[in-house]
């Protein structure tokens, strides 16, 4: 009996120690800061001489310009001005091309290093679509200039109904609770609400009403309306995500082109903004078709280890195990998604660029440029794709007074390219330099950012961040 009691005590003590170790991951993750993040230094005035820049508003290439940057802003374009500092650093671009910094409007950020990696690929701003407490900290750090990374706009925790929700989402089933959460997330500092399409209609109406009262934007999963509501209920939202939900929802898996065009015309009537996220369906199609050979082609070392495990178990394995019949269906559906995007463009629906990076094995930065490639494949013209990644995005976020185009007074978030992207948008994937709020980041520094991104936070730190989120949402 004494041996049993001692064994029980030892077991309880061991379990308490394990629990303490697990919970200790939360404060450690809160105060953890990688030691290889790059510093912010935009104190130097810069003149970009002999520059050709893309005016995304007109679609024209403006040649042989001098662009003066000071205190993180574009001060002048064209001729030398008297306000130009004599100490300004003059960089002769020899006719290279300058575009506004890109926005990726649908990402899932799992690591600080993702923001450094996006920047290394010319993506100077990202919109994170599943907010956690860690994102508010990272946003504050970036705003203070603690380290160098893309601008971060982050959603709230995802609001969802109980039918299909999982542990990473906030279930809400009452209108009163929905209003309470909208107020809380606004006060917490999130930039917008992310709402899923499986909410009860009364709950969704409460979310939209409260958010409208607070002037708090909403991005919704799926262009199709909530069950029991019409398309008008999606009017006025910041954006609608995922064109596959058009095929899988209102079209009921039908490949009928006429029905699709009619539905898009109905959608157009509410003047929406849509993020197609073609890359995520391309990715799952390649997983189902090419299996391990496709996985072997991906830079998995840039993915956060915890979310790589989660995405493997709850997404990748499904598609790696798909039958040939399923792979063929995915391929057919993917082609139809191109048709939907082409129809959206034909009917002049405003498009954003966002691949759903961070899901499955979608790598930061590279997935942005894959989405660009796929939108071109869908038939969208280069200037319209570039607008989707610049001025359309800035307008959707309500920051087009500061970002999204090359104009005097705007923030100097720019990308320098060897070739004209209007001739070939793949030029965007290989920037010569990136300028972040007036800070010149040359090719070797971009390479250094990419190398740094190969060392994301470890499993323990990442677990602490996830536990913080789960516990914070479980608190009354």
Tab-separated table of C-alpha atoms in Angstrom, residues 154-156 159 181-194 207-219 236-238:
chain	number	residue	atom	x	y	z
A	154	UNK	CA	-4.453	41.549	-38.695
A	155	UNK	CA	-7.952	40.182	-38.327
A	156	UNK	CA	-9.583	39.263	-35.077
A	159	UNK	CA	-15.734	34.037	-35.652
A	181	UNK	CA	-16.774	40.024	-29.190
A	182	UNK	CA	-16.860	42.681	-31.912
A	183	UNK	CA	-16.461	45.384	-29.243
A	184	UNK	CA	-13.689	43.445	-27.510
A	185	UNK	CA	-11.678	42.834	-30.685
A	186	UNK	CA	-12.005	46.494	-31.652
A	187	UNK	CA	-10.704	47.527	-28.226
A	188	UNK	CA	-7.904	44.929	-28.365
A	189	UNK	CA	-6.487	46.580	-31.481
A	190	UNK	CA	-7.331	44.140	-34.241
A	191	UNK	CA	-7.782	45.803	-37.639
A	192	UNK	CA	-10.925	44.011	-38.781
A	193	UNK	CA	-13.261	41.105	-38.034
A	194	UNK	CA	-12.879	37.781	-39.830
A	207	UNK	CA	-21.754	41.109	-36.129
A	208	UNK	CA	-22.311	43.303	-39.173
A	209	UNK	CA	-24.570	45.711	-37.288
A	210	UNK	CA	-22.177	46.150	-34.358
A	211	UNK	CA	-19.151	46.400	-36.624
A	212	UNK	CA	-20.898	49.038	-38.735
A	213	UNK	CA	-21.715	51.044	-35.621
A	214	UNK	CA	-18.037	50.955	-34.602
A	215	UNK	CA	-16.707	51.538	-38.136
A	216	UNK	CA	-14.912	48.188	-37.830
A	217	UNK	CA	-14.359	46.387	-41.176
A	218	UNK	CA	-15.309	42.753	-41.819
A	219	UNK	CA	-13.703	40.233	-44.163
A	236	UNK	CA	-20.130	46.814	-47.638
A	237	UNK	CA	-17.686	44.209	-46.340
A	238	UNK	CA	-13.961	44.797	-46.682
